[in-house]
XYZ file of C-alpha atoms in Angstrom:
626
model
C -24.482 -154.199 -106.225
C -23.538 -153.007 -103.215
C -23.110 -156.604 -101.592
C -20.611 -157.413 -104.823
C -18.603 -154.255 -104.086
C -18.282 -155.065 -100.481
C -16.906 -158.290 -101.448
C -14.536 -156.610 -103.594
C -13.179 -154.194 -101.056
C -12.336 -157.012 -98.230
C -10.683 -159.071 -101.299
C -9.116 -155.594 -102.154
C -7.829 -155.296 -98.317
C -6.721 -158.906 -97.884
C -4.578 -158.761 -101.253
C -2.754 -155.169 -100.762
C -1.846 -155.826 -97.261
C -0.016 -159.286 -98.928
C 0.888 -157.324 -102.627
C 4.328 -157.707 -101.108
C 4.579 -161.056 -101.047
C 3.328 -161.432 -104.357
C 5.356 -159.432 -105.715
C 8.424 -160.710 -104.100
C 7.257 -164.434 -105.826
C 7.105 -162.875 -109.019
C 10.552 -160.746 -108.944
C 11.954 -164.267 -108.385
C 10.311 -165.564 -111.342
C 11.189 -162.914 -113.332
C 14.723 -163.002 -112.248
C 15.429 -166.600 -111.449
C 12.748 -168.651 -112.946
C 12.962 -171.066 -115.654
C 12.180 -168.308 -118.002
C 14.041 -165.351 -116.291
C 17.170 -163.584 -116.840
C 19.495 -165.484 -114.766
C 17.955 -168.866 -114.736
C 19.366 -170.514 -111.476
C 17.828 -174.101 -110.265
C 18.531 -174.122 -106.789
C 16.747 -170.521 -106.351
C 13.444 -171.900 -108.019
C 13.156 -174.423 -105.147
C 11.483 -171.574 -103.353
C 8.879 -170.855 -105.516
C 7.003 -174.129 -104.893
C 6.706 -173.590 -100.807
C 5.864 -170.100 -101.314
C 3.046 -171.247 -103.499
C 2.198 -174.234 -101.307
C 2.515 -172.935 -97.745
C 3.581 -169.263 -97.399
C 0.741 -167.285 -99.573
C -2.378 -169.453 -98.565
C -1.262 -169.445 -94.904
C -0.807 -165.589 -95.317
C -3.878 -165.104 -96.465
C -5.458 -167.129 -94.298
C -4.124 -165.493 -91.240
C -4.950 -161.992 -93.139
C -8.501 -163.103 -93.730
C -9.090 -164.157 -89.841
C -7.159 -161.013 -88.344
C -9.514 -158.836 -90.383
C -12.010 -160.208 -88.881
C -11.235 -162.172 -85.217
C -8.060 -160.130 -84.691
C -5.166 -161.981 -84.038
C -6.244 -165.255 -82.897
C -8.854 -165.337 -85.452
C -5.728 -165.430 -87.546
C -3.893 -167.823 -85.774
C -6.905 -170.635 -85.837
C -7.470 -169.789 -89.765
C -3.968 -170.050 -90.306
C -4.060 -173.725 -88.288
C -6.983 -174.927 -90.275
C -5.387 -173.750 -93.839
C -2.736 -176.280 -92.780
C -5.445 -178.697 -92.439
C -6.909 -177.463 -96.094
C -3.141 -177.577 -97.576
C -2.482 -181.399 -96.411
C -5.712 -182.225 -97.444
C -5.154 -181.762 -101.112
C -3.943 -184.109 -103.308
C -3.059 -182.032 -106.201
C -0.835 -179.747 -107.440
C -3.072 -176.765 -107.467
C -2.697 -173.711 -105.352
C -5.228 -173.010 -102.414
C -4.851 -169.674 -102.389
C -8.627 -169.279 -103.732
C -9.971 -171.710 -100.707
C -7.328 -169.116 -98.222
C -9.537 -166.355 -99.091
C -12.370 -168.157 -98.084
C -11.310 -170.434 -95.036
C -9.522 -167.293 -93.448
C -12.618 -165.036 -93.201
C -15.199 -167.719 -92.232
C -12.740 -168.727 -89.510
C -12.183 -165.265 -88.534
C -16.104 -164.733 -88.019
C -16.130 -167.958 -85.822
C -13.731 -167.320 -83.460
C -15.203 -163.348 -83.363
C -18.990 -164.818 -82.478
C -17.358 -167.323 -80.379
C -15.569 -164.433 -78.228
C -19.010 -162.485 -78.278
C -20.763 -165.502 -76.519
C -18.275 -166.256 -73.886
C -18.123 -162.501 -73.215
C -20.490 -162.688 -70.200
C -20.395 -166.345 -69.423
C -16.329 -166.634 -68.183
C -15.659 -166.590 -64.506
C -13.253 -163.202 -63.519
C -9.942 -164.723 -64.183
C -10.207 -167.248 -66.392
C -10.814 -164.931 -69.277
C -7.461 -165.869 -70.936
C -7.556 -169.538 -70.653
C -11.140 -169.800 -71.771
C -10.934 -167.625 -74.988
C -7.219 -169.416 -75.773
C -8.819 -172.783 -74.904
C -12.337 -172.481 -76.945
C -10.110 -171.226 -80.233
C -7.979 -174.477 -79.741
C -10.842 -176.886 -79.927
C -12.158 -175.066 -82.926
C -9.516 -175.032 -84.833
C -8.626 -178.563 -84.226
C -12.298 -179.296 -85.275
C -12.327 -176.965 -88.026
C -8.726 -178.331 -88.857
C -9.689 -181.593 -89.010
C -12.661 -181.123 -91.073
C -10.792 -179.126 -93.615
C -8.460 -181.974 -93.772
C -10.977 -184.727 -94.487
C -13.567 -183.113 -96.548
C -13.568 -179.433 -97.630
C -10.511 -179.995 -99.428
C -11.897 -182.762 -101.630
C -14.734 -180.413 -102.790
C -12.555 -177.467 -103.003
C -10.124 -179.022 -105.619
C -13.175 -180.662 -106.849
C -14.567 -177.099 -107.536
C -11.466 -175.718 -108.595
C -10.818 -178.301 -111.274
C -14.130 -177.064 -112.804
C -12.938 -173.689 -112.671
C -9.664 -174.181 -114.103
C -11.316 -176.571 -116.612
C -13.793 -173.847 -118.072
C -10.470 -171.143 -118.023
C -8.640 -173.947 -120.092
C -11.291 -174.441 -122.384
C -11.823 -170.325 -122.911
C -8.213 -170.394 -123.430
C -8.141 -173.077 -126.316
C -11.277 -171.924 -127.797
C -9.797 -168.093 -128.445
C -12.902 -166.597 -126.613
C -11.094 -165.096 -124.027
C -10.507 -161.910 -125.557
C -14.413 -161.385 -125.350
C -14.078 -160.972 -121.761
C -13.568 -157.351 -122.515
C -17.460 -157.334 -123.080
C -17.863 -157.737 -118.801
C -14.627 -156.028 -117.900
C -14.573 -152.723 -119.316
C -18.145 -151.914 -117.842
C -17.205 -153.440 -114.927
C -14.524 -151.800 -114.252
C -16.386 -148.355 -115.118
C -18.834 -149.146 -111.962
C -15.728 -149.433 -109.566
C -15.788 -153.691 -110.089
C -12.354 -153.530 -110.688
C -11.352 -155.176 -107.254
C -13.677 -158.073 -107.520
C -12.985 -158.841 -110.973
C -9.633 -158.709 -110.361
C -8.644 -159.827 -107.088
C -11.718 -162.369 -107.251
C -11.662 -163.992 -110.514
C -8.310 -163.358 -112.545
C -6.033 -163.054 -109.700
C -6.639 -166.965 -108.676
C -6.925 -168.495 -112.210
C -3.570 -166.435 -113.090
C -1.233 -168.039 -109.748
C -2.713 -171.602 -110.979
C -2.229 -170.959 -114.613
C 1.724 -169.217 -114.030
C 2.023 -172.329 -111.758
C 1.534 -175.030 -114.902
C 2.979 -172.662 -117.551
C 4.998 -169.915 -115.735
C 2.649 -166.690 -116.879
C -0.634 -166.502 -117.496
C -2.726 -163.931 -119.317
C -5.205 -163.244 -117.012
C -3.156 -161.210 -114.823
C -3.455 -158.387 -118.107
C -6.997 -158.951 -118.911
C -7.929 -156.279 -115.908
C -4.841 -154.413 -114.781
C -3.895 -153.322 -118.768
C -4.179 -149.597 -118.415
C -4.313 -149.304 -122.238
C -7.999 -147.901 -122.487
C -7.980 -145.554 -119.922
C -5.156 -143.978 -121.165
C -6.374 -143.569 -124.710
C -10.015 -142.265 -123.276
C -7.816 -139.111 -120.845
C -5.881 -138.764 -123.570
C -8.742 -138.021 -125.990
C -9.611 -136.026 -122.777
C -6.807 -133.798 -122.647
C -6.414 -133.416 -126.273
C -9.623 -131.708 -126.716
C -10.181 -129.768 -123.073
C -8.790 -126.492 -122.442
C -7.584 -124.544 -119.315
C -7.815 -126.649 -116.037
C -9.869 -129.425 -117.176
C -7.069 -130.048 -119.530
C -4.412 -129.804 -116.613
C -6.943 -132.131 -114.351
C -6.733 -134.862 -117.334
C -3.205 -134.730 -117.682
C -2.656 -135.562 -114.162
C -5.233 -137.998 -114.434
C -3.442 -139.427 -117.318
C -0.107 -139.752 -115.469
C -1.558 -141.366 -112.177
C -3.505 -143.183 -113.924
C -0.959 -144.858 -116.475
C 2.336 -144.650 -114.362
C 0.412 -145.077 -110.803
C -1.634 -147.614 -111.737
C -4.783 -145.861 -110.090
C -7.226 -146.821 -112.205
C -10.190 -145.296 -111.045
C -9.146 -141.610 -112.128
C -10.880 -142.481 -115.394
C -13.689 -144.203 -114.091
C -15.734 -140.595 -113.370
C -14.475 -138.936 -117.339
C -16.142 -142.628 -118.647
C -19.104 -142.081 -116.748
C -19.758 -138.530 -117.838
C -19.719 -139.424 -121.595
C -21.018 -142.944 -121.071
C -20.918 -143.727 -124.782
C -16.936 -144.160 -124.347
C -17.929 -147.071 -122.924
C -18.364 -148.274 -126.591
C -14.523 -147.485 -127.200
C -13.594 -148.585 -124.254
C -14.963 -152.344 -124.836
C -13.959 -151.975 -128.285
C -10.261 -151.140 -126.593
C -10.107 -154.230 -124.357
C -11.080 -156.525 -127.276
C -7.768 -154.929 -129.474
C -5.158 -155.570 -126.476
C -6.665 -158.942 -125.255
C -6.109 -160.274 -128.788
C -2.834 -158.932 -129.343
C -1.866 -160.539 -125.923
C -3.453 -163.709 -126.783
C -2.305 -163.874 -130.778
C 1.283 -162.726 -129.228
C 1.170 -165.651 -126.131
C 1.676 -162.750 -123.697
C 1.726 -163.120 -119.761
C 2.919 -162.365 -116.427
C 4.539 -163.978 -113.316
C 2.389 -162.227 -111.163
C -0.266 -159.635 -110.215
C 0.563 -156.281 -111.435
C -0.561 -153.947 -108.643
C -1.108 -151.041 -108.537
C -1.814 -152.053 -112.152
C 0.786 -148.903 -113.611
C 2.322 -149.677 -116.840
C 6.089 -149.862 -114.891
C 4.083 -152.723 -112.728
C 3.464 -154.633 -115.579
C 6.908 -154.205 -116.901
C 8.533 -155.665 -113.910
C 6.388 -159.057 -113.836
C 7.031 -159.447 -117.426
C 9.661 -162.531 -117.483
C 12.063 -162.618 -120.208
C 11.184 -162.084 -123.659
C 7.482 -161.007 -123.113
C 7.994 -157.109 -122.908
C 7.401 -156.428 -126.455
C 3.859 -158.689 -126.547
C 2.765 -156.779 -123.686
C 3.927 -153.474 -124.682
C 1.743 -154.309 -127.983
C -1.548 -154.965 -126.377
C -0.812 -151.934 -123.912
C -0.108 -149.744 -127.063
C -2.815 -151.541 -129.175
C -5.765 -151.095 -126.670
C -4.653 -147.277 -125.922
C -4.679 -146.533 -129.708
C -7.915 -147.872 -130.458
C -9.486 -146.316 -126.919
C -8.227 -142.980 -128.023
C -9.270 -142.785 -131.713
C -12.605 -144.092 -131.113
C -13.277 -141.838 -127.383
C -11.899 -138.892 -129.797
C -14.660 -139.441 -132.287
C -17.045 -140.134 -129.348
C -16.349 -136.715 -127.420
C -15.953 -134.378 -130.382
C -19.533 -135.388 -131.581
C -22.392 -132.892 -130.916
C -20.089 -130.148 -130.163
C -17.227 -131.251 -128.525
C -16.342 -133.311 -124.894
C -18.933 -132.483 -121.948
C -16.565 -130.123 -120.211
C -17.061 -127.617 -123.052
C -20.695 -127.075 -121.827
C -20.804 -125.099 -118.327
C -23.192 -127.260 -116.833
C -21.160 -130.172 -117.138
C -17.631 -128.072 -116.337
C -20.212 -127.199 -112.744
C -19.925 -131.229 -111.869
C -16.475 -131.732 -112.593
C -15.280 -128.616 -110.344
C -17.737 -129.573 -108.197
C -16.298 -127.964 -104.829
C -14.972 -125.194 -107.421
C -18.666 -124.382 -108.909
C -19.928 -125.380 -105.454
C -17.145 -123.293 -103.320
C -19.091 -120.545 -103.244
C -22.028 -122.003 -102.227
C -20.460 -123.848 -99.451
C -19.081 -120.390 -98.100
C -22.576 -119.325 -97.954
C -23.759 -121.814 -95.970
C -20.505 -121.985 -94.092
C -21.704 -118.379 -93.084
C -25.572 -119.076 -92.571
C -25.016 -122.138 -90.331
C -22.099 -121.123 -87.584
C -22.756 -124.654 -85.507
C -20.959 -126.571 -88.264
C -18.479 -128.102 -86.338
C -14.307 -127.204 -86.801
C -13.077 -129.375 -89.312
C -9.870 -131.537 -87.466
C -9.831 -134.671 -89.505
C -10.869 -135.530 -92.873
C -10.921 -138.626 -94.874
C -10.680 -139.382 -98.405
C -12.697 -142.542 -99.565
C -13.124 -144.779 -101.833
C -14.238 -148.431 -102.842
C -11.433 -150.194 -101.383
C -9.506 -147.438 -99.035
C -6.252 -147.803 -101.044
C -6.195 -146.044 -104.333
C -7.232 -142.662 -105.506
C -8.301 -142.086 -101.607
C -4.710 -142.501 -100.984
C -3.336 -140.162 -103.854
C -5.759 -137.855 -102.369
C -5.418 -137.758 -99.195
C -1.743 -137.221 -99.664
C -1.901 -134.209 -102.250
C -4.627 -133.118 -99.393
C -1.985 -133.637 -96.643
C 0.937 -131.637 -98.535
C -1.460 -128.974 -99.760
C -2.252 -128.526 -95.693
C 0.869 -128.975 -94.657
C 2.234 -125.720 -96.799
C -0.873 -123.762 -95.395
C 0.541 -124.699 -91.711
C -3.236 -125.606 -90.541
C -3.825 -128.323 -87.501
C -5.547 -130.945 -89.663
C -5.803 -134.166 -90.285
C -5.793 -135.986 -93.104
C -6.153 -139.703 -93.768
C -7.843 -141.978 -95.960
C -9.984 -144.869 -95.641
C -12.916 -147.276 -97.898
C -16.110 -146.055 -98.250
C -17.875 -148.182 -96.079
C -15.464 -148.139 -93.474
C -15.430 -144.268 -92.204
C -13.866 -143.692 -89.148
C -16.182 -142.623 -86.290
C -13.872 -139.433 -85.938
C -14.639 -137.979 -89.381
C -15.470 -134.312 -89.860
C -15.037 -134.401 -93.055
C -15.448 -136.881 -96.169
C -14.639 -136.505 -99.230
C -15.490 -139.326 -102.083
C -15.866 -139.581 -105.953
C -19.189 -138.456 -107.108
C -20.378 -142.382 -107.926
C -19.330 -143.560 -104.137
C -20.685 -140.159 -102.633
C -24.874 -141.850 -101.200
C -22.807 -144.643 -100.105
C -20.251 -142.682 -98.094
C -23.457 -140.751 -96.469
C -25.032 -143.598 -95.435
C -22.264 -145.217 -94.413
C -21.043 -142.335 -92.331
C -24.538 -139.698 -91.532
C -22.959 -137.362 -89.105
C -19.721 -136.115 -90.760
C -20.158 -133.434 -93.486
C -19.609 -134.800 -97.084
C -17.626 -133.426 -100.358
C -17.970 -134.784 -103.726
C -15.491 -134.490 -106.544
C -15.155 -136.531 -109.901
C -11.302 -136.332 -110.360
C -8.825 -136.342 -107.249
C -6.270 -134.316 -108.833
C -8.647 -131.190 -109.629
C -6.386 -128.811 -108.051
C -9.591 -125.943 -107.821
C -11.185 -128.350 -105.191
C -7.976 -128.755 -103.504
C -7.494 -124.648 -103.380
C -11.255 -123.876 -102.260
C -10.932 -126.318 -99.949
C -7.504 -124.727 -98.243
C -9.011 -121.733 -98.569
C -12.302 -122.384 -96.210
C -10.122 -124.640 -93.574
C -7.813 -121.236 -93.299
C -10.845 -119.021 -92.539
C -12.337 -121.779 -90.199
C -8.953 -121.772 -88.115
C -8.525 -117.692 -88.302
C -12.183 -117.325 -86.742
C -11.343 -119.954 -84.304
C -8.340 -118.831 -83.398
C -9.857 -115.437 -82.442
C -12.160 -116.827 -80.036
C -10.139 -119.324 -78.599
C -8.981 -118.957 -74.805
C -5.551 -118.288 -73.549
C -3.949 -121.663 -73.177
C -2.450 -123.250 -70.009
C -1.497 -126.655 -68.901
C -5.312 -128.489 -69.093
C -5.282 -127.385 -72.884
C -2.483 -129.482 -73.401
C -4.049 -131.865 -71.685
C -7.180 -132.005 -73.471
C -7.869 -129.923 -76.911
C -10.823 -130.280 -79.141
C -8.628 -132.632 -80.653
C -9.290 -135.175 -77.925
C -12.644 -135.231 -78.234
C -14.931 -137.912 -80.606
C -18.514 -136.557 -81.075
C -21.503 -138.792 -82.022
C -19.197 -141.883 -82.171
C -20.933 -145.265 -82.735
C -20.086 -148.767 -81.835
C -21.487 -152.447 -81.903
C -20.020 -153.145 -78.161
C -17.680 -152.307 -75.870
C -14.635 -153.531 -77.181
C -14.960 -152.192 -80.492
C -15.182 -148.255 -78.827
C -12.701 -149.009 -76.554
C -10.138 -149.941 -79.736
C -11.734 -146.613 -81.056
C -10.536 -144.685 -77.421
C -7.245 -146.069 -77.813
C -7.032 -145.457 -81.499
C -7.533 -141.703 -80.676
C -4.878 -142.257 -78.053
C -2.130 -143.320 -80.279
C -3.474 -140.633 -82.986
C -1.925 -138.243 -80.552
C 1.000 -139.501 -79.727
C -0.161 -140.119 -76.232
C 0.440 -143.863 -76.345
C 1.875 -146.423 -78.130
C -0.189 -149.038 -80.190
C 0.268 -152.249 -77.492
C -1.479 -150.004 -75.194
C -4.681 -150.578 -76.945
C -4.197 -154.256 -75.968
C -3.708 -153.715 -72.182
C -6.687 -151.717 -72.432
C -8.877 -154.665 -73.168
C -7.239 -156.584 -71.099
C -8.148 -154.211 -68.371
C -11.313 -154.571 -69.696
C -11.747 -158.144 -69.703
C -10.706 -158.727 -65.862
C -12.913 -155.971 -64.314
C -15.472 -153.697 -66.500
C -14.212 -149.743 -66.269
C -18.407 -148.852 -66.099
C -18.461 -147.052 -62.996
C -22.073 -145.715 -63.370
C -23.904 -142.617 -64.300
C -23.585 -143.628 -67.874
C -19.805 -143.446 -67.973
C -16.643 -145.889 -68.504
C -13.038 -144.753 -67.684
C -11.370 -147.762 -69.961
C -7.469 -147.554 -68.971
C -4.437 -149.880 -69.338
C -3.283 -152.530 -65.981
C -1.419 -149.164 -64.349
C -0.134 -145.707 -64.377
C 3.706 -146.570 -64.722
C 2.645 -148.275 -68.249
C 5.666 -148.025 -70.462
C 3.145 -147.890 -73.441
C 2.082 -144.075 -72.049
C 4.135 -141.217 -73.780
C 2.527 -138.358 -72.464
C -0.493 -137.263 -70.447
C -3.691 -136.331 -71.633
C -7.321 -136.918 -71.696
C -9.494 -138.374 -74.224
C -13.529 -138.041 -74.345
C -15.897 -140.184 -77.198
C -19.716 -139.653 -76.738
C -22.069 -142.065 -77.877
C -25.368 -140.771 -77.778
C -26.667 -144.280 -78.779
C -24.784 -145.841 -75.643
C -22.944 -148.581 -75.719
C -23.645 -151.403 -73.240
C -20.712 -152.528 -70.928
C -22.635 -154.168 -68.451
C -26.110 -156.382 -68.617
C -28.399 -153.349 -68.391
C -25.641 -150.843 -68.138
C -25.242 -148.470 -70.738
C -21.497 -145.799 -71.200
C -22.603 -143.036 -73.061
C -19.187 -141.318 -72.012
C -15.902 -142.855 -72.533
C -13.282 -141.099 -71.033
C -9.603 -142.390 -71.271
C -6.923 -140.402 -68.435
C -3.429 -141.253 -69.794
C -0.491 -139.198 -67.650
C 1.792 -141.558 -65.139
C 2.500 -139.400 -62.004
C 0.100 -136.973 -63.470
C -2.784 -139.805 -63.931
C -3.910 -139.603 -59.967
C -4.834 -135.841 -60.692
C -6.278 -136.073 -63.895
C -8.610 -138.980 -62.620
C -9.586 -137.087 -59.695
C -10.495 -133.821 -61.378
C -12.671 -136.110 -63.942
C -14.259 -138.030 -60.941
C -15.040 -134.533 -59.476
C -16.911 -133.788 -62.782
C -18.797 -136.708 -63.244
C -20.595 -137.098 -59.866
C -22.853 -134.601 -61.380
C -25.580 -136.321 -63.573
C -26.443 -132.994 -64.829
C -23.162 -132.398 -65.898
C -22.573 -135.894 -67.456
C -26.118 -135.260 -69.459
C -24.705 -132.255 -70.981
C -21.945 -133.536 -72.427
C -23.642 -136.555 -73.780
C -25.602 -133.754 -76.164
C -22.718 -131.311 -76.677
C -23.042 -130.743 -80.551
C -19.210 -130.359 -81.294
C -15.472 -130.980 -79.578
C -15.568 -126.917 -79.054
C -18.369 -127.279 -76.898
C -16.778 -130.487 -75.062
C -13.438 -128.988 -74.410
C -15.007 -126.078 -73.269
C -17.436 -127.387 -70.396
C -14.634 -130.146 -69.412
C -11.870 -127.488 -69.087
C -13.658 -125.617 -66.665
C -12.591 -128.708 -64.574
C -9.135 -129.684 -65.089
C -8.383 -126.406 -64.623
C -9.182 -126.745 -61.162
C -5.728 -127.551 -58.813
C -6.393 -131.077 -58.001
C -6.407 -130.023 -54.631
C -9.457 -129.025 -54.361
C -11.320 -131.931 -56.659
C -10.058 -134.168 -54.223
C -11.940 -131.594 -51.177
């Protein structure tokens, strides 16, 4: 399950950072297609090199960055044109894109890893540049001559089997996989895997297709928080109103995923739901141009071409009617919905129920760490983690406290976390995903009693801190707690370097090219100078990527090896132009001791860190230099 889901979340990432451009094809159907509102010939030449070229090389390139960085995207993006010429037919190879990018992306990335310690000092450039060439050209010209045939071979099969679902009327049965799929936070892969695909080929023959409504419909999860909010009371009722709105005007689906799963005999209206709108769209010959995402109920109005609002508005309205009567029946049985008995109300205010007992512990353990950055996540790192993160942010932002808030997938936690929070379902994957941070779970993301409870604990955290925090001088802007990354982990040196830099241009200390120079840096001389520390810096101090100075510490207990048989345990980044000579003098100073370097490889928290590295950079660099 958990190898599906990941698969879901990269198709998840590769599609949103490209919804653009699919939404930009389908606004021209809509408007300028041959069923549109203003019908215009000579615009609808587009459509057919957008389809062709521009989507599966975006992909492509998406697919490869993800995963080689930017010339992993380059070479996939080369051998997609090799993929593209290659076939014969009029069907889209945006399927194959999703495929070619990543595996391209994962050879170029291994390929960089091996060359890594075999490239003569100066050559680095050429060699990686050079190697990519020759694979894509191979890779190119493979695509070209054979993958091609058996990908349109494959895809005919595919599109063969949709065609004959289509013609035999069983497609509205699909409901039986989707609705419980979705329910277990499959949404992305059903979606973005399977419909997505068949739906561009299918608009591409017939100019809409169904199967872009078969997931995204938001029909049954709007009847089942209805039935919600028609029979809660007090804040629950207030939580599934919100719920409601995101849910059917944001298109975030997975707000109702956590009310199905704590009545999980909805499911039963649910399915029944998806059956009653997949018929009325396939009785009423409903479609879209495009993906619908976010899948909102305005989302689905805009890719609706001409004369199809009313069909989809009917299997919309037919799915949400027959998901709220039955989930009403469902929840008022035995007594009423689950929130009506306290130990249920305890999980869905879980930090509200639970507040209390975190402030206990809060007060019996006083080594938990300040909280400076928390994360919402979820499955793919762009829905209801994003709606929370930003009623999170505003929520801080009116209490004036220095946190941050940001929001990520649940496999994908930042090493800087000090905080997650995740949905209740995604919580044991978010733990072992991410061990050191301290973890929060909460079934809805609009339950405004976490939010509060939550406020409440970061303002006490920051009054007892600020009590027993130092006067400040120059070295504390120079380095806060804030510069600090505790227990960090990495596969290799490049990867915590990007992490260094990312912290960098988190602070406004840099600008994001700087990141680049950095490995560059690191690629023509390693920055290891011993003692289990690396100083990884850009090519020199006048950089006009540096904005201000500062200093910026990550410890990885674990090490990370820079050198064959050289392990960094310390990475410590000096940013500061005519202040950089000073800073890196002062840190020198402090590092010659191995005593000193030991005990901040097991300082416990960035309180502990700032405080045992301030006691040098306060010192005039004058005297370091002694």
């Amino acid at each position: 399950m958990n190898r599906i889901n990941r698969i879901g979340r990269f198709l998840s990432y590769l599609v949103f950072q490209n919804i653009a451009g699919l939404i930009g094809l389908g606004l021209i159907r809509v408007l300028f297609g041959e069923r549109g509102w203003f019908p215009n010939p000579a615009v609808q030449d587009i459509i057919n090199p957008v389809l062709k070229y521009f989507l599966p090389l975006l992909f492509a390139y998406t697919g490869g960055r993800m995963i080689g960085s930017h010339r992993g995207g380059v070479i996939a993006s080369f051998v997609m044109i090799g993929m593209i010429a290659g076939n014969t037919t009029d069907y889209s190879m945006l399927m194959p894109a999703m495929l070619v990018g990543p595996l391209t992306g994962w050879i170029i990335a291994r390929t960089d890893r091996w060359l890594m310690d075999r490239i003569p000092v100066g050559l680095e450039l050429l060699c990686y540049n050079v190697a990519a060439g020759l694979i894509g050209v191979v890779l190119c010209l493979f695509c070209y001559a054979e993958v091609a045939h058996w990908f349109v071979f494959g895809m005919q099969g595919i599109h063969g089997a949709a065609k004959l679902v289509l013609e035999s009327n069983y497609l509205p049965w699909v409901a039986l996989a989707v609705e419980p799929g979705k329910v277990m936070f499959l949404n992305n892969v059903m979606n973005h895997g399977i419909f997505e695909p068949l739906g561009i080929q299918q608009t591409k023959e017939f100019g809409q297709s169904v199967f872009f409504l078969l997931e995204t419909n938001p029909g049954p999860g709007a009847g089942l928080l209805l039935a919600y909010y028609m029979l809660l009371k007090n804040k629950p009722r207030d939580n599934a109103r919100s719920s409601l709105l995101i849910h059917f005007v944001g298109g975030i689906h997975e707000v109702y995923f956590p009310y199905a799963l704590m009545r999980p005999l909805v499911i039963v209206p649910l399915i029944a739901a998806g059956l009653a709108g997949n018929w009325v769209f396939v009785l009423l010959h409903a479609g879209l141009v495009a993906t619908p995402s976010p899948g909102s109920f305005i989302a689905l109005m805009l890719m609706a071409p001409k004369g199809m609002h009313l069909p989809v508005l009917g299997g919309v309205l037919a799915s949400a009617a027959v998901s709220f009567a039955g989930c009403y029946l469902v929840l008022s049985w035995k007594g009423g919905p689950a929130f009506d008995d306290p130990a249920a109300l305890a999980t869905v205010h879980h930090l509200s129920e639970k507040s209390s007992e975190d402030e206990v512990s809060l007060k019996e353990e006083p080594q938990r760490k300040t909280i400076r950055k928390i994360y919402f996540a979820c499955d793919a790192g762009m829905g209801s983690s994003a709606m929370g993160a930003a009623l999170l942010r505003k929520k801080i932002k009116q209490a004036g406290l220095p946190v941050e808030v940001s929001n990520c997938s649940v496999d994908g936690i930042p090493a800087d976390a000090d905080l997650v929070i995740s949905q209740t379902m995604l919580t044991a994957r978010a733990q072992e995903a991410a061990p050191r941070p301290e973890h929060l779970s909460m079934v809805s993301f609009v339950d405004a009693a976490f939010y509060d409870s939550l406020i409440d604990r970061l303002r006490s955290e920051e009054l007892q801190g600020s009590a027993n925090e130092p006067e400040s001088d120059e070295s504390v802007a120079l380095f806060t707690p804030d510069h600090v990354l505790i227990g960090a982990q990495a596969a290799d040196k490049w990867q915590a370097i990007r992490q260094v830099g990312g912290l960098l241009v988190r602070l406004g200390l840099v600008r994001d090219d700087y990141i680049d120079r950095m490995i560059e840096r690191e690629r023509v001389l390693s920055t290891f100078i011993g003692n289990g520390v690396a100083l990884p810096h850009g090519v020199g101090a006048a950089d006009p990527g540096i904005l201000k100075p500062g200093v910026v510490i990550a410890q990885y207990p674990d090490g990370v090896t820079f050198d064959e048989g050289s392990k960094a345990y310390l990475l410590i980044a000096v940013v500061g132009g005519e202040q950089q000579m000073g800073l890196v003098s002062r840190i020198a100073f402090m590092i010659e001791n191995p005593d000193t370097v030991q005990a901040l490889v097991r300082a416990g928290s960035p309180l502990e860190m700032h405080r045992r590295v301030s006691a040098f950079l306060q010192e005039p660099a004058s005297e370091t230099n002694e």
